[in-house]
Amino acid sequence: MLVVMQQGATEEQIEHVIDRLVDLGFDVHRSTGVIHTVLGGVGGKYDFDLAVFQVMDGVKEAHRIVSPYKLASRAFRPGGTIVRVGSLAIGGDAVVVMAGPCSLENRDQIEQCAEVAARTGARVIRGGAFKPSSSPYEFQGLGAEGLQMLRAAADRHGLLVVSEVMDQTQIPLLAEYVDIVQVGARNMQNLNLLRELGKQSKPVLLKRGIAASIEELLLSAEYILAGGNYNVILCERGIRTFETQTRYTLDLSAIPVVKKLSHLPIIADPSHGTGRRDIVAPMARAALAAGADGLMIEVHPDPDRALSDGAQSMRPEQFEELMHQLQAVALAVGRASWPVPL
Ligand code: PEP
Ligand code: MN
């Protein structure tokens, strides 16, 4: 903790700041410069409100040195975390691809996605049974029936399953069918949901909120970790900016930043991040090059007729071509990928 006092701050104001720092357990070191007095707080709590210091009389600026999250910080596990799901390791040497439709629609659609995913080296099939649609009039998902179809297709093709949970009452049902529970962007700060997911053992894929800072994403992960579930995978899926050419702005710089700040694996979702099928491939390649541990990509056998997110869903043959390209990118950045299909 570092507090810089204003020029001309009174002794009383300085003492007041010191008293508050001491109350919080800080060991305070005072440096008196020609213009400013600087107070350095060592040790102490990390869960204080920095703004309280920033507005104190006589304070010019105050900075937090220790991050507000603890379990999610890189310092907690400097070697990084590998999330193991069955025989799959996320956050290890190999990059992992999760692919499938936005929404689960019918058996045939899911089967075609599972087939192309398994054949091209993706290890996880995705698909929403509970859809967080922006409008209540849009498709809301098939619910439990969709999950059954997804599980059956995944088992036929030796794939793992990821699907979204929208609230805590759905956790038992999801847990029956999925290997990884997804928390969508709209729910990144549904703190009751995060707390409940911390108490159960399925790995959680936590997507970044559309207006969430990296720090807020890591604080949301902290809720799950604090409950005792350390199997959290982060996902950069684009944030809202002023740009209108893409649905969101895929914040690729978040990937190396998260790698520095946290030990948790992070994947990227260039489908939601761009909203456009024609630029999913370059952004997927770029995300791997930026250090992502994997990708989540929407695929649909007939995207023009998809019940949701058709514009950003790749056709199976496009996805297949991308999977070949991704192998080369993985190799170029020193990561393993998947066996080259014959
Ligand atoms: C999804 O993965 O289908 C989804 C709704 O994503 P997001 O929460 O990132 O919008
Ligand atoms: Mn979608």
mmCIF file of C-alpha atoms and ligand atoms in Angstrom:
data_model
loop_
_atom_site.group_PDB
_atom_site.id
_atom_site.type_symbol
_atom_site.label_atom_id
_atom_site.label_comp_id
_atom_site.label_asym_id
_atom_site.label_seq_id
_atom_site.Cartn_x
_atom_site.Cartn_y
_atom_site.Cartn_z
ATOM 1 C CA MET A 1 0.000 0.000 0.000
ATOM 2 C CA LEU A 2 1.407 3.364 -1.014
ATOM 3 C CA VAL A 3 -0.051 6.746 -0.052
ATOM 4 C CA VAL A 4 1.369 9.970 -1.487
ATOM 5 C CA MET A 5 0.333 13.053 0.506
ATOM 6 C CA GLN A 6 -0.456 16.366 -1.184
ATOM 7 C CA GLN A 7 2.037 19.185 -1.153
ATOM 8 C CA GLY A 8 1.431 21.043 2.093
ATOM 9 C CA ALA A 9 -0.498 18.226 3.787
ATOM 10 C CA THR A 10 -0.673 18.956 7.493
ATOM 11 C CA GLU A 11 0.927 16.802 10.158
ATOM 12 C CA GLU A 12 -2.565 16.047 11.460
ATOM 13 C CA GLN A 13 -3.672 14.736 8.051
ATOM 14 C CA ILE A 14 -0.555 12.587 7.744
ATOM 15 C CA GLU A 15 -1.083 11.178 11.239
ATOM 16 C CA HIS A 16 -4.702 10.366 10.434
ATOM 17 C CA VAL A 17 -3.667 8.312 7.379
ATOM 18 C CA ILE A 18 -0.956 6.548 9.392
ATOM 19 C CA ASP A 19 -3.493 5.691 12.116
ATOM 20 C CA ARG A 20 -5.866 4.122 9.590
ATOM 21 C CA LEU A 21 -3.024 2.115 7.989
ATOM 22 C CA VAL A 22 -1.946 0.859 11.411
ATOM 23 C CA ASP A 23 -5.564 -0.108 12.187
ATOM 24 C CA LEU A 24 -5.502 -2.307 9.082
ATOM 25 C CA GLY A 25 -2.341 -4.040 10.297
ATOM 26 C CA PHE A 26 0.168 -2.217 8.073
ATOM 27 C CA ASP A 27 3.698 -1.538 9.203
ATOM 28 C CA VAL A 28 4.080 2.096 8.044
ATOM 29 C CA HIS A 29 7.282 3.562 6.610
ATOM 30 C CA ARG A 30 7.286 7.326 6.253
ATOM 31 C CA SER A 31 9.495 9.148 3.734
ATOM 32 C CA THR A 32 9.530 12.922 3.816
ATOM 33 C CA GLY A 33 10.558 14.405 0.473
ATOM 34 C CA VAL A 34 11.074 18.068 -0.376
ATOM 35 C CA ILE A 35 7.538 18.295 -1.759
ATOM 36 C CA HIS A 36 5.601 15.176 -0.788
ATOM 37 C CA THR A 37 5.399 12.847 2.159
ATOM 38 C CA VAL A 38 5.059 9.233 1.050
ATOM 39 C CA LEU A 39 3.665 6.541 3.332
ATOM 40 C CA GLY A 40 4.492 2.935 2.516
ATOM 41 C CA GLY A 41 2.347 0.279 4.220
ATOM 42 C CA VAL A 42 3.839 -3.216 4.420
ATOM 43 C CA GLY A 43 1.832 -6.329 5.389
ATOM 44 C CA GLY A 44 -1.684 -5.579 6.526
ATOM 45 C CA LYS A 45 -5.020 -6.582 5.074
ATOM 46 C CA TYR A 46 -5.782 -6.859 1.369
ATOM 47 C CA ASP A 47 -9.566 -6.531 1.588
ATOM 48 C CA PHE A 48 -9.805 -2.827 2.337
ATOM 49 C CA ASP A 49 -11.452 -0.182 0.182
ATOM 50 C CA LEU A 50 -8.721 1.803 -1.528
ATOM 51 C CA ALA A 51 -11.121 4.645 -2.340
ATOM 52 C CA VAL A 52 -11.423 5.423 1.368
ATOM 53 C CA PHE A 53 -7.758 6.438 1.359
ATOM 54 C CA GLN A 54 -7.947 8.199 -2.003
ATOM 55 C CA VAL A 55 -10.494 10.700 -0.663
ATOM 56 C CA MET A 56 -8.924 11.356 2.739
ATOM 57 C CA ASP A 57 -7.976 14.957 3.415
ATOM 58 C CA GLY A 58 -4.414 15.712 2.360
ATOM 59 C CA VAL A 59 -4.024 12.589 0.193
ATOM 60 C CA LYS A 60 -2.801 13.059 -3.400
ATOM 61 C CA GLU A 61 -2.946 9.429 -4.452
ATOM 62 C CA ALA A 62 -3.153 5.940 -2.969
ATOM 63 C CA HIS A 63 -2.185 2.660 -4.619
ATOM 64 C CA ARG A 64 -2.738 -0.925 -3.725
ATOM 65 C CA ILE A 65 0.361 -3.054 -4.158
ATOM 66 C CA VAL A 66 -1.100 -6.428 -3.211
ATOM 67 C CA SER A 67 -3.952 -7.626 -5.442
ATOM 68 C CA PRO A 68 -7.459 -7.814 -3.908
ATOM 69 C CA TYR A 69 -7.698 -11.514 -4.814
ATOM 70 C CA LYS A 70 -5.487 -14.081 -3.156
ATOM 71 C CA LEU A 71 -6.311 -17.634 -4.256
ATOM 72 C CA ALA A 72 -6.593 -16.591 -7.920
ATOM 73 C CA SER A 73 -3.259 -14.770 -7.950
ATOM 74 C CA ARG A 74 -0.198 -16.141 -9.686
ATOM 75 C CA ALA A 75 1.707 -15.909 -6.413
ATOM 76 C CA PHE A 76 -0.595 -18.527 -4.891
ATOM 77 C CA ARG A 77 0.581 -21.156 -7.401
ATOM 78 C CA PRO A 78 3.526 -19.783 -9.355
ATOM 79 C CA GLY A 79 3.788 -22.937 -11.479
ATOM 80 C CA GLY A 80 0.248 -22.536 -12.839
ATOM 81 C CA THR A 81 -2.820 -24.742 -12.508
ATOM 82 C CA ILE A 82 -3.689 -27.652 -14.750
ATOM 83 C CA VAL A 83 -7.396 -28.457 -14.637
ATOM 84 C CA ARG A 84 -7.852 -32.199 -15.187
ATOM 85 C CA VAL A 85 -11.109 -33.460 -16.604
ATOM 86 C CA GLY A 86 -10.952 -37.212 -17.139
ATOM 87 C CA SER A 87 -7.874 -37.742 -19.284
ATOM 88 C CA LEU A 88 -7.876 -34.136 -20.481
ATOM 89 C CA ALA A 89 -5.519 -31.522 -19.045
ATOM 90 C CA ILE A 90 -6.411 -27.852 -19.515
ATOM 91 C CA GLY A 91 -3.568 -25.441 -18.813
ATOM 92 C CA GLY A 92 -0.814 -27.944 -19.583
ATOM 93 C CA ASP A 93 1.376 -28.273 -22.670
ATOM 94 C CA ALA A 94 -1.431 -29.074 -25.057
ATOM 95 C CA VAL A 95 -4.034 -26.601 -26.222
ATOM 96 C CA VAL A 96 -7.636 -27.769 -26.017
ATOM 97 C CA VAL A 97 -10.533 -27.007 -28.351
ATOM 98 C CA MET A 98 -14.169 -27.013 -27.253
ATOM 99 C CA ALA A 99 -16.594 -26.893 -30.177
ATOM 100 C CA GLY A 100 -20.263 -27.262 -30.913
ATOM 101 C CA PRO A 101 -23.448 -25.341 -31.509
ATOM 102 C CA CYS A 102 -24.534 -22.269 -29.610
ATOM 103 C CA SER A 103 -27.850 -23.928 -28.667
ATOM 104 C CA LEU A 104 -28.686 -27.594 -28.613
ATOM 105 C CA GLU A 105 -31.498 -27.928 -31.158
ATOM 106 C CA ASN A 106 -32.010 -31.551 -32.196
ATOM 107 C CA ARG A 107 -30.289 -34.949 -32.288
ATOM 108 C CA ASP A 108 -29.044 -34.644 -35.849
ATOM 109 C CA GLN A 109 -27.504 -31.211 -35.318
ATOM 110 C CA ILE A 110 -25.671 -32.359 -32.196
ATOM 111 C CA GLU A 111 -24.508 -35.584 -33.844
ATOM 112 C CA GLN A 112 -22.998 -33.737 -36.809
ATOM 113 C CA CYS A 113 -21.155 -31.360 -34.482
ATOM 114 C CA ALA A 114 -19.868 -34.196 -32.304
ATOM 115 C CA GLU A 115 -18.656 -36.078 -35.359
ATOM 116 C CA VAL A 116 -16.620 -33.188 -36.763
ATOM 117 C CA ALA A 117 -15.311 -32.214 -33.326
ATOM 118 C CA ALA A 118 -14.066 -35.725 -32.557
ATOM 119 C CA ARG A 119 -12.631 -36.335 -36.025
ATOM 120 C CA THR A 120 -10.629 -33.112 -36.101
ATOM 121 C CA GLY A 121 -9.151 -33.285 -32.594
ATOM 122 C CA ALA A 122 -11.481 -31.207 -30.405
ATOM 123 C CA ARG A 123 -11.839 -32.962 -27.063
ATOM 124 C CA VAL A 124 -14.900 -31.185 -25.687
ATOM 125 C CA ILE A 125 -18.323 -30.605 -27.220
ATOM 126 C CA ARG A 126 -20.260 -27.517 -26.205
ATOM 127 C CA GLY A 127 -23.931 -26.613 -26.537
ATOM 128 C CA GLY A 128 -26.390 -24.618 -24.488
ATOM 129 C CA ALA A 129 -29.471 -26.292 -23.032
ATOM 130 C CA PHE A 130 -30.353 -23.198 -21.004
ATOM 131 C CA LYS A 131 -29.805 -20.117 -23.140
ATOM 132 C CA PRO A 132 -29.219 -16.663 -21.684
ATOM 133 C CA SER A 133 -30.867 -14.958 -24.679
ATOM 134 C CA SER A 134 -30.896 -11.176 -24.647
ATOM 135 C CA SER A 135 -34.589 -11.209 -25.542
ATOM 136 C CA PRO A 136 -37.263 -13.305 -23.789
ATOM 137 C CA TYR A 137 -38.787 -13.994 -27.230
ATOM 138 C CA GLU A 138 -35.676 -15.726 -28.523
ATOM 139 C CA PHE A 139 -35.021 -19.460 -28.204
ATOM 140 C CA GLN A 140 -34.535 -20.343 -24.531
ATOM 141 C CA GLY A 141 -33.067 -23.830 -24.992
ATOM 142 C CA LEU A 142 -34.238 -27.446 -24.804
ATOM 143 C CA GLY A 143 -33.412 -27.866 -21.119
ATOM 144 C CA ALA A 144 -32.867 -31.381 -19.766
ATOM 145 C CA GLU A 145 -33.777 -33.016 -23.066
ATOM 146 C CA GLY A 146 -30.958 -31.142 -24.782
ATOM 147 C CA LEU A 147 -28.487 -32.219 -22.125
ATOM 148 C CA GLN A 148 -29.438 -35.869 -22.627
ATOM 149 C CA MET A 149 -28.857 -35.587 -26.377
ATOM 150 C CA LEU A 150 -25.553 -33.817 -25.826
ATOM 151 C CA ARG A 151 -24.287 -36.453 -23.403
ATOM 152 C CA ALA A 152 -25.311 -39.300 -25.685
ATOM 153 C CA ALA A 153 -23.553 -37.764 -28.709
ATOM 154 C CA ALA A 154 -20.450 -36.994 -26.650
ATOM 155 C CA ASP A 155 -20.274 -40.568 -25.361
ATOM 156 C CA ARG A 156 -20.634 -41.998 -28.857
ATOM 157 C CA HIS A 157 -17.628 -39.961 -29.971
ATOM 158 C CA GLY A 158 -15.472 -40.046 -26.848
ATOM 159 C CA LEU A 159 -15.876 -36.339 -26.098
ATOM 160 C CA LEU A 160 -16.249 -34.397 -22.877
ATOM 161 C CA VAL A 161 -19.168 -32.017 -22.383
ATOM 162 C CA VAL A 162 -19.400 -28.358 -21.396
ATOM 163 C CA SER A 163 -22.736 -26.577 -20.991
ATOM 164 C CA GLU A 164 -24.003 -23.442 -19.323
ATOM 165 C CA VAL A 165 -25.684 -23.197 -15.937
ATOM 166 C CA MET A 166 -27.879 -20.122 -15.517
ATOM 167 C CA ASP A 167 -28.701 -20.310 -11.838
ATOM 168 C CA GLN A 168 -27.875 -22.404 -8.815
ATOM 169 C CA THR A 169 -31.087 -24.470 -8.949
ATOM 170 C CA GLN A 170 -29.826 -26.022 -12.211
ATOM 171 C CA ILE A 171 -26.500 -27.235 -10.777
ATOM 172 C CA PRO A 172 -27.668 -30.787 -9.832
ATOM 173 C CA LEU A 173 -29.153 -31.347 -13.291
ATOM 174 C CA LEU A 174 -26.053 -30.016 -15.080
ATOM 175 C CA ALA A 175 -23.804 -32.101 -12.854
ATOM 176 C CA GLU A 176 -25.576 -35.228 -14.051
ATOM 177 C CA TYR A 177 -24.719 -34.606 -17.705
ATOM 178 C CA VAL A 178 -21.694 -32.352 -18.083
ATOM 179 C CA ASP A 179 -17.983 -32.596 -17.348
ATOM 180 C CA ILE A 180 -17.429 -28.832 -17.192
ATOM 181 C CA VAL A 181 -20.010 -26.319 -16.004
ATOM 182 C CA GLN A 182 -20.022 -23.040 -17.939
ATOM 183 C CA VAL A 183 -20.835 -19.695 -16.338
ATOM 184 C CA GLY A 184 -21.829 -17.270 -19.080
ATOM 185 C CA ALA A 185 -20.781 -13.667 -19.481
ATOM 186 C CA ARG A 186 -24.105 -12.417 -18.127
ATOM 187 C CA ASN A 187 -23.632 -14.432 -14.947
ATOM 188 C CA MET A 188 -19.985 -13.652 -14.225
ATOM 189 C CA GLN A 189 -21.040 -11.643 -11.215
ATOM 190 C CA ASN A 190 -23.943 -13.821 -10.110
ATOM 191 C CA LEU A 191 -22.237 -14.234 -6.775
ATOM 192 C CA ASN A 192 -24.724 -16.719 -5.317
ATOM 193 C CA LEU A 193 -24.170 -18.963 -8.332
ATOM 194 C CA LEU A 194 -20.380 -18.631 -8.011
ATOM 195 C CA ARG A 195 -20.519 -19.486 -4.307
ATOM 196 C CA GLU A 196 -22.562 -22.626 -4.994
ATOM 197 C CA LEU A 197 -20.183 -23.684 -7.768
ATOM 198 C CA GLY A 198 -17.353 -23.351 -5.272
ATOM 199 C CA LYS A 199 -18.989 -25.989 -3.095
ATOM 200 C CA GLN A 200 -19.239 -28.661 -5.803
ATOM 201 C CA SER A 201 -16.507 -30.513 -7.631
ATOM 202 C CA LYS A 202 -17.134 -30.114 -11.367
ATOM 203 C CA PRO A 203 -14.628 -27.845 -13.122
ATOM 204 C CA VAL A 204 -16.057 -24.425 -13.957
ATOM 205 C CA LEU A 205 -15.524 -22.483 -17.189
ATOM 206 C CA LEU A 206 -15.952 -18.855 -16.150
ATOM 207 C CA LYS A 207 -16.554 -16.425 -19.015
ATOM 208 C CA ARG A 208 -15.614 -12.779 -18.725
ATOM 209 C CA GLY A 209 -18.552 -10.374 -18.438
ATOM 210 C CA ILE A 210 -19.052 -7.995 -21.349
ATOM 211 C CA ALA A 211 -18.216 -4.995 -19.166
ATOM 212 C CA ALA A 212 -15.932 -6.667 -16.656
ATOM 213 C CA SER A 213 -12.336 -5.713 -16.022
ATOM 214 C CA ILE A 214 -9.690 -8.401 -15.733
ATOM 215 C CA GLU A 215 -9.567 -7.732 -12.004
ATOM 216 C CA GLU A 216 -13.327 -8.291 -11.724
ATOM 217 C CA LEU A 217 -12.993 -11.570 -13.642
ATOM 218 C CA LEU A 218 -10.315 -12.733 -11.214
ATOM 219 C CA LEU A 219 -12.406 -11.658 -8.230
ATOM 220 C CA SER A 220 -15.303 -13.735 -9.588
ATOM 221 C CA ALA A 221 -12.953 -16.712 -9.917
ATOM 222 C CA GLU A 222 -11.913 -16.053 -6.319
ATOM 223 C CA TYR A 223 -15.502 -16.712 -5.181
ATOM 224 C CA ILE A 224 -15.338 -20.222 -6.660
ATOM 225 C CA LEU A 225 -11.830 -20.909 -5.345
ATOM 226 C CA ALA A 226 -12.756 -19.632 -1.900
ATOM 227 C CA GLY A 227 -15.511 -22.256 -1.745
ATOM 228 C CA GLY A 228 -12.880 -24.971 -2.235
ATOM 229 C CA ASN A 229 -13.213 -25.696 -5.970
ATOM 230 C CA TYR A 230 -9.825 -24.951 -7.552
ATOM 231 C CA ASN A 231 -10.771 -26.248 -10.987
ATOM 232 C CA VAL A 232 -11.577 -22.970 -12.682
ATOM 233 C CA ILE A 233 -10.865 -22.200 -16.338
ATOM 234 C CA LEU A 234 -11.216 -18.564 -17.427
ATOM 235 C CA CYS A 235 -12.536 -17.517 -20.822
ATOM 236 C CA GLU A 236 -11.986 -14.271 -22.727
ATOM 237 C CA ARG A 237 -15.109 -13.869 -24.898
ATOM 238 C CA GLY A 238 -14.992 -10.230 -25.890
ATOM 239 C CA ILE A 239 -15.980 -7.042 -24.154
ATOM 240 C CA ARG A 240 -18.235 -4.208 -25.215
ATOM 241 C CA THR A 241 -16.449 -1.269 -26.791
ATOM 242 C CA PHE A 242 -17.407 1.551 -29.168
ATOM 243 C CA GLU A 243 -16.531 -0.612 -32.206
ATOM 244 C CA THR A 244 -19.505 -1.682 -34.314
ATOM 245 C CA GLN A 245 -17.835 -3.878 -36.950
ATOM 246 C CA THR A 246 -17.689 -6.768 -34.527
ATOM 247 C CA ARG A 247 -20.285 -7.945 -32.005
ATOM 248 C CA TYR A 248 -17.802 -7.491 -29.141
ATOM 249 C CA THR A 249 -14.089 -6.710 -29.045
ATOM 250 C CA LEU A 250 -12.078 -9.842 -28.334
ATOM 251 C CA ASP A 251 -9.552 -8.576 -25.802
ATOM 252 C CA LEU A 252 -6.566 -10.709 -26.718
ATOM 253 C CA SER A 253 -4.254 -8.752 -24.464
ATOM 254 C CA ALA A 254 -6.271 -10.121 -21.529
ATOM 255 C CA ILE A 255 -4.704 -13.527 -22.201
ATOM 256 C CA PRO A 256 -1.051 -12.683 -21.429
ATOM 257 C CA VAL A 257 -2.205 -10.277 -18.695
ATOM 258 C CA VAL A 258 -4.218 -13.018 -16.954
ATOM 259 C CA LYS A 259 -1.249 -15.367 -17.332
ATOM 260 C CA LYS A 260 0.861 -12.891 -15.385
ATOM 261 C CA LEU A 261 -1.723 -12.115 -12.727
ATOM 262 C CA SER A 262 -3.181 -15.582 -12.191
ATOM 263 C CA HIS A 263 -2.262 -19.271 -12.177
ATOM 264 C CA LEU A 264 -5.601 -20.257 -13.723
ATOM 265 C CA PRO A 265 -5.825 -21.531 -17.310
ATOM 266 C CA ILE A 266 -7.481 -19.208 -19.811
ATOM 267 C CA ILE A 267 -9.118 -20.005 -23.135
ATOM 268 C CA ALA A 268 -10.592 -17.674 -25.775
ATOM 269 C CA ASP A 269 -13.970 -17.663 -27.497
ATOM 270 C CA PRO A 270 -13.553 -15.927 -30.870
ATOM 271 C CA SER A 271 -17.129 -16.822 -31.893
ATOM 272 C CA HIS A 272 -18.868 -14.584 -29.342
ATOM 273 C CA GLY A 273 -15.826 -12.293 -29.366
ATOM 274 C CA THR A 274 -16.402 -11.323 -32.999
ATOM 275 C CA GLY A 275 -19.976 -12.374 -33.797
ATOM 276 C CA ARG A 276 -18.844 -13.036 -37.386
ATOM 277 C CA ARG A 277 -18.023 -16.419 -38.880
ATOM 278 C CA ASP A 278 -15.726 -14.812 -41.473
ATOM 279 C CA ILE A 279 -13.235 -13.616 -38.874
ATOM 280 C CA VAL A 280 -13.423 -16.380 -36.275
ATOM 281 C CA ALA A 281 -10.466 -18.245 -37.819
ATOM 282 C CA PRO A 282 -7.898 -15.393 -37.720
ATOM 283 C CA MET A 283 -8.902 -14.486 -34.169
ATOM 284 C CA ALA A 284 -8.714 -18.131 -33.088
ATOM 285 C CA ARG A 285 -5.189 -18.359 -34.510
ATOM 286 C CA ALA A 286 -4.249 -15.088 -32.829
ATOM 287 C CA ALA A 287 -5.612 -16.240 -29.466
ATOM 288 C CA LEU A 288 -3.443 -19.348 -29.497
ATOM 289 C CA ALA A 289 -0.460 -17.258 -30.529
ATOM 290 C CA ALA A 290 -1.192 -14.951 -27.580
ATOM 291 C CA GLY A 291 -0.888 -17.880 -25.188
ATOM 292 C CA ALA A 292 -4.437 -19.142 -24.731
ATOM 293 C CA ASP A 293 -4.678 -22.646 -23.285
ATOM 294 C CA GLY A 294 -7.520 -23.430 -25.604
ATOM 295 C CA LEU A 295 -10.466 -22.197 -27.617
ATOM 296 C CA MET A 296 -14.220 -22.394 -27.566
ATOM 297 C CA ILE A 297 -15.711 -22.280 -31.055
ATOM 298 C CA GLU A 298 -19.311 -22.411 -32.251
ATOM 299 C CA VAL A 299 -20.005 -24.854 -35.074
ATOM 300 C CA HIS A 300 -23.351 -25.594 -36.740
ATOM 301 C CA PRO A 301 -24.149 -27.914 -39.665
ATOM 302 C CA ASP A 302 -26.512 -25.288 -41.133
ATOM 303 C CA PRO A 303 -25.674 -21.927 -39.543
ATOM 304 C CA ASP A 304 -28.159 -19.960 -41.645
ATOM 305 C CA ARG A 305 -30.939 -21.880 -39.931
ATOM 306 C CA ALA A 306 -29.435 -21.932 -36.436
ATOM 307 C CA LEU A 307 -31.806 -21.008 -33.605
ATOM 308 C CA SER A 308 -29.111 -18.789 -32.080
ATOM 309 C CA ASP A 309 -25.796 -17.231 -33.068
ATOM 310 C CA GLY A 310 -25.881 -18.508 -36.658
ATOM 311 C CA ALA A 311 -23.792 -15.609 -37.974
ATOM 312 C CA GLN A 312 -20.839 -16.546 -35.807
ATOM 313 C CA SER A 313 -21.131 -20.321 -36.162
ATOM 314 C CA MET A 314 -18.644 -22.022 -38.488
ATOM 315 C CA ARG A 315 -19.722 -24.657 -40.972
ATOM 316 C CA PRO A 316 -18.182 -28.065 -40.227
ATOM 317 C CA GLU A 317 -15.806 -27.864 -43.207
ATOM 318 C CA GLN A 318 -14.590 -24.400 -42.147
ATOM 319 C CA PHE A 319 -13.993 -25.681 -38.656
ATOM 320 C CA GLU A 320 -12.059 -28.641 -40.006
ATOM 321 C CA GLU A 321 -9.770 -26.343 -41.962
ATOM 322 C CA LEU A 322 -9.261 -24.150 -38.901
ATOM 323 C CA MET A 323 -8.283 -27.164 -36.800
ATOM 324 C CA HIS A 324 -5.457 -27.893 -39.247
ATOM 325 C CA GLN A 325 -4.267 -24.292 -39.068
ATOM 326 C CA LEU A 326 -4.368 -24.330 -35.277
ATOM 327 C CA GLN A 327 -2.013 -27.283 -35.154
ATOM 328 C CA ALA A 328 0.592 -25.217 -36.986
ATOM 329 C CA VAL A 329 0.062 -22.238 -34.669
ATOM 330 C CA ALA A 330 0.348 -24.424 -31.576
ATOM 331 C CA LEU A 331 3.607 -25.840 -32.879
ATOM 332 C CA ALA A 332 4.934 -22.376 -33.676
ATOM 333 C CA VAL A 333 4.352 -21.151 -30.123
ATOM 334 C CA GLY A 334 5.770 -24.260 -28.483
ATOM 335 C CA ARG A 335 2.493 -25.926 -27.515
ATOM 336 C CA ALA A 336 1.300 -29.412 -28.241
ATOM 337 C CA SER A 337 -2.013 -29.905 -30.031
ATOM 338 C CA TRP A 338 -3.751 -33.084 -31.178
ATOM 339 C CA PRO A 339 -2.778 -35.941 -33.478
ATOM 340 C CA VAL A 340 -2.900 -35.043 -37.160
ATOM 341 C CA PRO A 341 -5.970 -36.858 -38.546
ATOM 342 C CA LEU A 342 -5.167 -39.370 -41.292
HETATM 343 C C1 PEP B 1 -22.466 -19.191 -25.078
HETATM 344 O O1 PEP B 1 -21.349 -19.687 -24.865
HETATM 345 O O2 PEP B 1 -23.322 -19.715 -25.809
HETATM 346 C C2 PEP B 1 -22.779 -17.867 -24.516
HETATM 347 C C3 PEP B 1 -24.030 -17.476 -24.324
HETATM 348 O O3 PEP B 1 -21.682 -17.148 -24.287
HETATM 349 P P1 PEP B 1 -21.507 -15.760 -23.470
HETATM 350 O O4 PEP B 1 -21.978 -16.055 -22.080
HETATM 351 O O5 PEP B 1 -20.030 -15.530 -23.559
HETATM 352 O O6 PEP B 1 -22.324 -14.736 -24.174
HETATM 353 MN MN MN B 2 -23.730 -18.502 -28.584
#
